[in-house]
Coordinates of C-alpha atoms in Angstrom, one line a residue:
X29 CA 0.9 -7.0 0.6
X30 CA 0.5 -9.8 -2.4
X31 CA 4.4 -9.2 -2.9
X32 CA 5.5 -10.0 0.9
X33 CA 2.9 -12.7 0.8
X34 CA 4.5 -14.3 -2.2
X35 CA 8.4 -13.8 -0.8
X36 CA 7.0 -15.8 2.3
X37 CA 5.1 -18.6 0.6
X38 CA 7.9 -19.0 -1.8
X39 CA 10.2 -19.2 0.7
X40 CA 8.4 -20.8 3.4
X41 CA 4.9 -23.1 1.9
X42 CA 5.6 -26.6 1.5
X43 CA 3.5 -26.6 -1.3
X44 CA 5.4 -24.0 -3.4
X45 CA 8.6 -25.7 -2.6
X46 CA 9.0 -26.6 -6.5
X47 CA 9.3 -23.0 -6.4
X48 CA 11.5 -21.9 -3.8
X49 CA 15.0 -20.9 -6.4
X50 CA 12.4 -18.1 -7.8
X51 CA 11.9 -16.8 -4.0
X52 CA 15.6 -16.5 -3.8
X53 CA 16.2 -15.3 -6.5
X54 CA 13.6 -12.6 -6.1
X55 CA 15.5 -11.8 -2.8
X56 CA 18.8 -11.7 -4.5
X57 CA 17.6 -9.2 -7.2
X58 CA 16.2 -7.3 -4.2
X59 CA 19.2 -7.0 -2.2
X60 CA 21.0 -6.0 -5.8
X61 CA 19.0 -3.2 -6.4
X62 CA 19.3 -2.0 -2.7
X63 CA 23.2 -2.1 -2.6
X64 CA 23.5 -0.7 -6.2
X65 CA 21.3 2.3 -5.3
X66 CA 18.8 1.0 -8.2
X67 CA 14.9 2.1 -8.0
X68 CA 12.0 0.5 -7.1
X69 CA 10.8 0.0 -10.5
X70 CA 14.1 -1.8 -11.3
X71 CA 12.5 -4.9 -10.5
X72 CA 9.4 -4.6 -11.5
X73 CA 9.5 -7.5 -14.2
X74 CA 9.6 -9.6 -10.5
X75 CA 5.8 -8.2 -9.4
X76 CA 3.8 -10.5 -11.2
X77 CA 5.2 -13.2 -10.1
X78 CA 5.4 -12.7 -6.5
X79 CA 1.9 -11.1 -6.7
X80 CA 0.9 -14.3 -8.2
X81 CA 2.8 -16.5 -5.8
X82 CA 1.2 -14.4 -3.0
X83 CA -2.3 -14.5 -4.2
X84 CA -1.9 -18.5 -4.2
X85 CA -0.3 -18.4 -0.7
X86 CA -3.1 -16.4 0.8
X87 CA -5.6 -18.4 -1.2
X88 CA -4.4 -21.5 0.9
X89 CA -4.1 -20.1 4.0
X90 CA -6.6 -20.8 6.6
X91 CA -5.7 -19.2 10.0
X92 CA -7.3 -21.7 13.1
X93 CA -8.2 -18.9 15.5
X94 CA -11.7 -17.0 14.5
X95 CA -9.6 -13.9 16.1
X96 CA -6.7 -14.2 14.0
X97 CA -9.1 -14.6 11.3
X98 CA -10.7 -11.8 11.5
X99 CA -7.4 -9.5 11.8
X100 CA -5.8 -10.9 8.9
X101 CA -8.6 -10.6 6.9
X102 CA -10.1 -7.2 8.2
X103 CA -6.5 -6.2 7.3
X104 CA -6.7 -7.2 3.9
X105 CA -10.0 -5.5 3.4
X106 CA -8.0 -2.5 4.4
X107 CA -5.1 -2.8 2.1
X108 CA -7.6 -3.6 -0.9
X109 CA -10.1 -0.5 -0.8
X110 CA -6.6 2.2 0.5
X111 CA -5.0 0.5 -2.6
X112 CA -8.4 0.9 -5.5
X113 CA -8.7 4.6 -3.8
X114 CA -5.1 5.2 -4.4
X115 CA -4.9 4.3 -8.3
X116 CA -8.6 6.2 -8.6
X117 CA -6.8 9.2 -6.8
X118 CA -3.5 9.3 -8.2
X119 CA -3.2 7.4 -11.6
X120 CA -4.5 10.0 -14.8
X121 CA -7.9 8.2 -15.7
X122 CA -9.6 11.6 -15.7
X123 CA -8.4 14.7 -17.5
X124 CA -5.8 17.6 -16.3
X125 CA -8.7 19.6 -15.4
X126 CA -11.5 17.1 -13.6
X127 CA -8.5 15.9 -11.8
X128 CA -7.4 19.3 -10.3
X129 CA -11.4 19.9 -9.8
X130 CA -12.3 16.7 -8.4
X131 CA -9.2 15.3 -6.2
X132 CA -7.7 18.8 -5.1
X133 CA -8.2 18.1 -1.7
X134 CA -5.6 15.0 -2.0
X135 CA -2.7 18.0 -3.0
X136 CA 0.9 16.7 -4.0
X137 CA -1.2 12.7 -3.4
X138 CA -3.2 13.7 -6.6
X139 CA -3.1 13.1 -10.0
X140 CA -2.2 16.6 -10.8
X141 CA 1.7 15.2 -9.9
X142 CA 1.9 12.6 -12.8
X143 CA 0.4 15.6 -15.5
X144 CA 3.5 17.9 -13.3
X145 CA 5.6 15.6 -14.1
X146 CA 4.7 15.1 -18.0
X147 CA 5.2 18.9 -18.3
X148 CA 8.3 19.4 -16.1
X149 CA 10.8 19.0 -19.1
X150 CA 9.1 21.4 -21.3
X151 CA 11.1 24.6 -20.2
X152 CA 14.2 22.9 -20.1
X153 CA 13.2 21.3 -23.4
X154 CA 12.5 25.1 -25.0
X155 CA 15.4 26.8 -23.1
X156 CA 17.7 24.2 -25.1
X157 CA 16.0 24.5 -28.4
X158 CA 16.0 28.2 -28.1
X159 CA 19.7 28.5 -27.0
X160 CA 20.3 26.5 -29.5
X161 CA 18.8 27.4 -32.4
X162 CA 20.6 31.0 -31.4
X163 CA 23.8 29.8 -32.9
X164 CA 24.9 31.0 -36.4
X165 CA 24.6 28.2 -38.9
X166 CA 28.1 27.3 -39.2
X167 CA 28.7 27.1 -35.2
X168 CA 25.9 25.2 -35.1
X169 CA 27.0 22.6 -37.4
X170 CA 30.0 21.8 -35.2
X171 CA 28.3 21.9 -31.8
X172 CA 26.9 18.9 -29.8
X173 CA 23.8 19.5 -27.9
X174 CA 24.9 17.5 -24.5
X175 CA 22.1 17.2 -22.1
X176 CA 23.0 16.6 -18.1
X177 CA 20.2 14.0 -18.1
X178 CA 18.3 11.4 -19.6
X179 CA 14.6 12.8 -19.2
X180 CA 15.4 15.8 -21.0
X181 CA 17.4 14.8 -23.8
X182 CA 14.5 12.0 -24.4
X183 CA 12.1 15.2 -24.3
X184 CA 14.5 17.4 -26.6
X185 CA 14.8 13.9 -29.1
X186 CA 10.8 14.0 -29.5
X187 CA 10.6 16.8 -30.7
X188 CA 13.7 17.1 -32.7
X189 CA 12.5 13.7 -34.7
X190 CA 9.2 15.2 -35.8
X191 CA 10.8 18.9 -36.8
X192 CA 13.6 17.3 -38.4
X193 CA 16.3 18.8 -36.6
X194 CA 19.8 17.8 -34.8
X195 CA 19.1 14.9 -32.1
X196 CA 20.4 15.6 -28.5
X197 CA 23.1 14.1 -26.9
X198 CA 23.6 12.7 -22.8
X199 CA 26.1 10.7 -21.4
X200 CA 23.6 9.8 -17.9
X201 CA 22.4 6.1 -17.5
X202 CA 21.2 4.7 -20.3
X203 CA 21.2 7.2 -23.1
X204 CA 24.5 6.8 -22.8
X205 CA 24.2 4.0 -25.1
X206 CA 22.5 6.2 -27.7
X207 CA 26.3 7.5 -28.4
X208 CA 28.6 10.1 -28.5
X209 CA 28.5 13.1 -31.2
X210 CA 30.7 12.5 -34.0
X211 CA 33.8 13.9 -34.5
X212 CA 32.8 16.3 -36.6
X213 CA 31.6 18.0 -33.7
X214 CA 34.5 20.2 -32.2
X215 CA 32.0 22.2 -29.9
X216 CA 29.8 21.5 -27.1
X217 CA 26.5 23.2 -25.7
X218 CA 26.0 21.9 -22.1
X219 CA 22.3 22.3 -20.7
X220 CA 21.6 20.7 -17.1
X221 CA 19.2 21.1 -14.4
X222 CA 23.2 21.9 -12.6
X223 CA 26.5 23.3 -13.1
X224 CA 28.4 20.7 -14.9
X225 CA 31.2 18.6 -13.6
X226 CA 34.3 20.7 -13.4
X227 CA 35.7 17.7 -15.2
X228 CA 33.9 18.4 -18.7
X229 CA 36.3 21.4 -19.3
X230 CA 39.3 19.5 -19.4
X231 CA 38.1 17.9 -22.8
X232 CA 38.2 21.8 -24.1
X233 CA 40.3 24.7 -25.0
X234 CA 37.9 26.9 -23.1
X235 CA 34.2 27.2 -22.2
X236 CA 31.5 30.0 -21.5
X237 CA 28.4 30.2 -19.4
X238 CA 25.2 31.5 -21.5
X239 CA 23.5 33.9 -19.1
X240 CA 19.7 33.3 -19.3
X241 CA 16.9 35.7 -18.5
X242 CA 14.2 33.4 -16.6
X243 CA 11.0 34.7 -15.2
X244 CA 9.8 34.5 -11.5
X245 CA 9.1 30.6 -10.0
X246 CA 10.8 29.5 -13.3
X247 CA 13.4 26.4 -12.6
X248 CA 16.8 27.7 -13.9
X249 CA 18.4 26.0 -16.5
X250 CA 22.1 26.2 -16.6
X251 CA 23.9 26.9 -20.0
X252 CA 27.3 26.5 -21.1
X253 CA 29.3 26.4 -24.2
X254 CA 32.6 24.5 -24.8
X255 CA 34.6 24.9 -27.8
X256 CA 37.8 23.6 -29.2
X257 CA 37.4 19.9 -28.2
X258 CA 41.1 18.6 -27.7
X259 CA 40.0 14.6 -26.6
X260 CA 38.1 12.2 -29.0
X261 CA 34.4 12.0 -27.9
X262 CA 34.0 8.5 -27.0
X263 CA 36.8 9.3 -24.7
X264 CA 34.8 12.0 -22.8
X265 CA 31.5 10.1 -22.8
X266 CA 33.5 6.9 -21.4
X267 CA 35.0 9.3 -18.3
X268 CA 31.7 11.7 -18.5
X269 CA 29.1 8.2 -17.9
X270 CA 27.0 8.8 -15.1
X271 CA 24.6 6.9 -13.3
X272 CA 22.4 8.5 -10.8

């Protein structure tokens, strides 16, 4: 609510008019993001401001009618307590277990989801260390660990730096920037959440699916090897970059 108020009274209140390029430009970054297909929390180096600009706006606004009045600010009440109950509910300021204990009525709503989804790259994580680490030595060596995205190469990197062993590799959004695998590297082993492009092959004499054995309800992991790399690598990664 703060953020619309602060578009509007950036936009709109004669007393913020000193202000009104930051409303546009607030708009501008908005429409941006929406056209781009960015997320939500793209822009949120823009919150404080327009939460600040709306808390100002609202702060000098006095509505004549009693009635009025009463809606707008019954409807703030609202907005306020819905929004404390939400970041009690769903942000992790108790542990895994209270949380599950005390807010399991609230379901997929509850805190449970942020601890779900601080634990949803560990199998993927352990399927491509295991796979991985399967590899003789020497094959090893010349073999990039490429992972199909970001969140899980980040997760395979943690723990990689504090065992001391090979880094991962991803060419999706920003880790992209992280860099390809040198050239030393005339294999790849590709693990994704999805078959790869049909695209990554043509960088590669040949390439092999690893069949994995995965247990019931287990997300499946998909494996592949590629050998005999025939293009440099920061050839691949430039026609490989994805961003969604």
């Amino acid at each position: 609510m703060l953020l619309l108020a602060g578009i509007v009274g950036l936009l709109a209140s004669a007393s913020l008019r000193p202000y009104r390029y930051l409303g546009s430009a607030a708009v501008l970054v908005g429409a941006f993001m929406f056209a781009s297909h960015g997320r939500a929390h793209y822009a949120m180096g823009l919150y404080a401001l327009l939460i600040g600009a709306g808390a100002v706006t609202l702060s000098r606004w006095r509505p004549a009618r009693p009635v009025t009045r009463g809606v707008v600010y019954g409807f703030i009440g609202t907005v306020t307590v819905a929004s404390v109950a939400m970041a009690v509910i769903r942000l992790p300021i108790v542990s895994e277990a209270a949380a599950a204990r005390w807010f399991a009525w609230a379901g997929g709503m509850g805190p449970t989801m942020l601890a779900e989804g601080d634990h949803s790259t560990e199998a993927f994580r352990q399927v491509a260390r295991d796979t991985y680490d399967s590899l003789s030595p020497d094959v090893r060596n010349r073999t990039a660990l490429v992972v199909q995205i970001y969140p899980m190469a980040a997760a395979y990197d943690v723990e990689a730096g504090r065992a001391g062993i090979s880094r991962a590799y991803s060419f999706h959004r920003g880790y992209y920037y992280f860099g390809a695998p040198p050239e030393s590297m005339t294999d790849m082993m590709y693990v994704g959440v999805d078959d790869p492009d049909p695209k990554l092959a043509q960088g590669f004499r040949g390439v092999q699916r690893i069949e994995l054995l995965h247990a019931a309800g287990e997300d499946e992991a998909h494996v592949y090897r590629y050998y005999g790399r025939i293009a440099p690598w920061q050839q691949l990664w430039d026609d490989w970059r994805t961003y969604k």
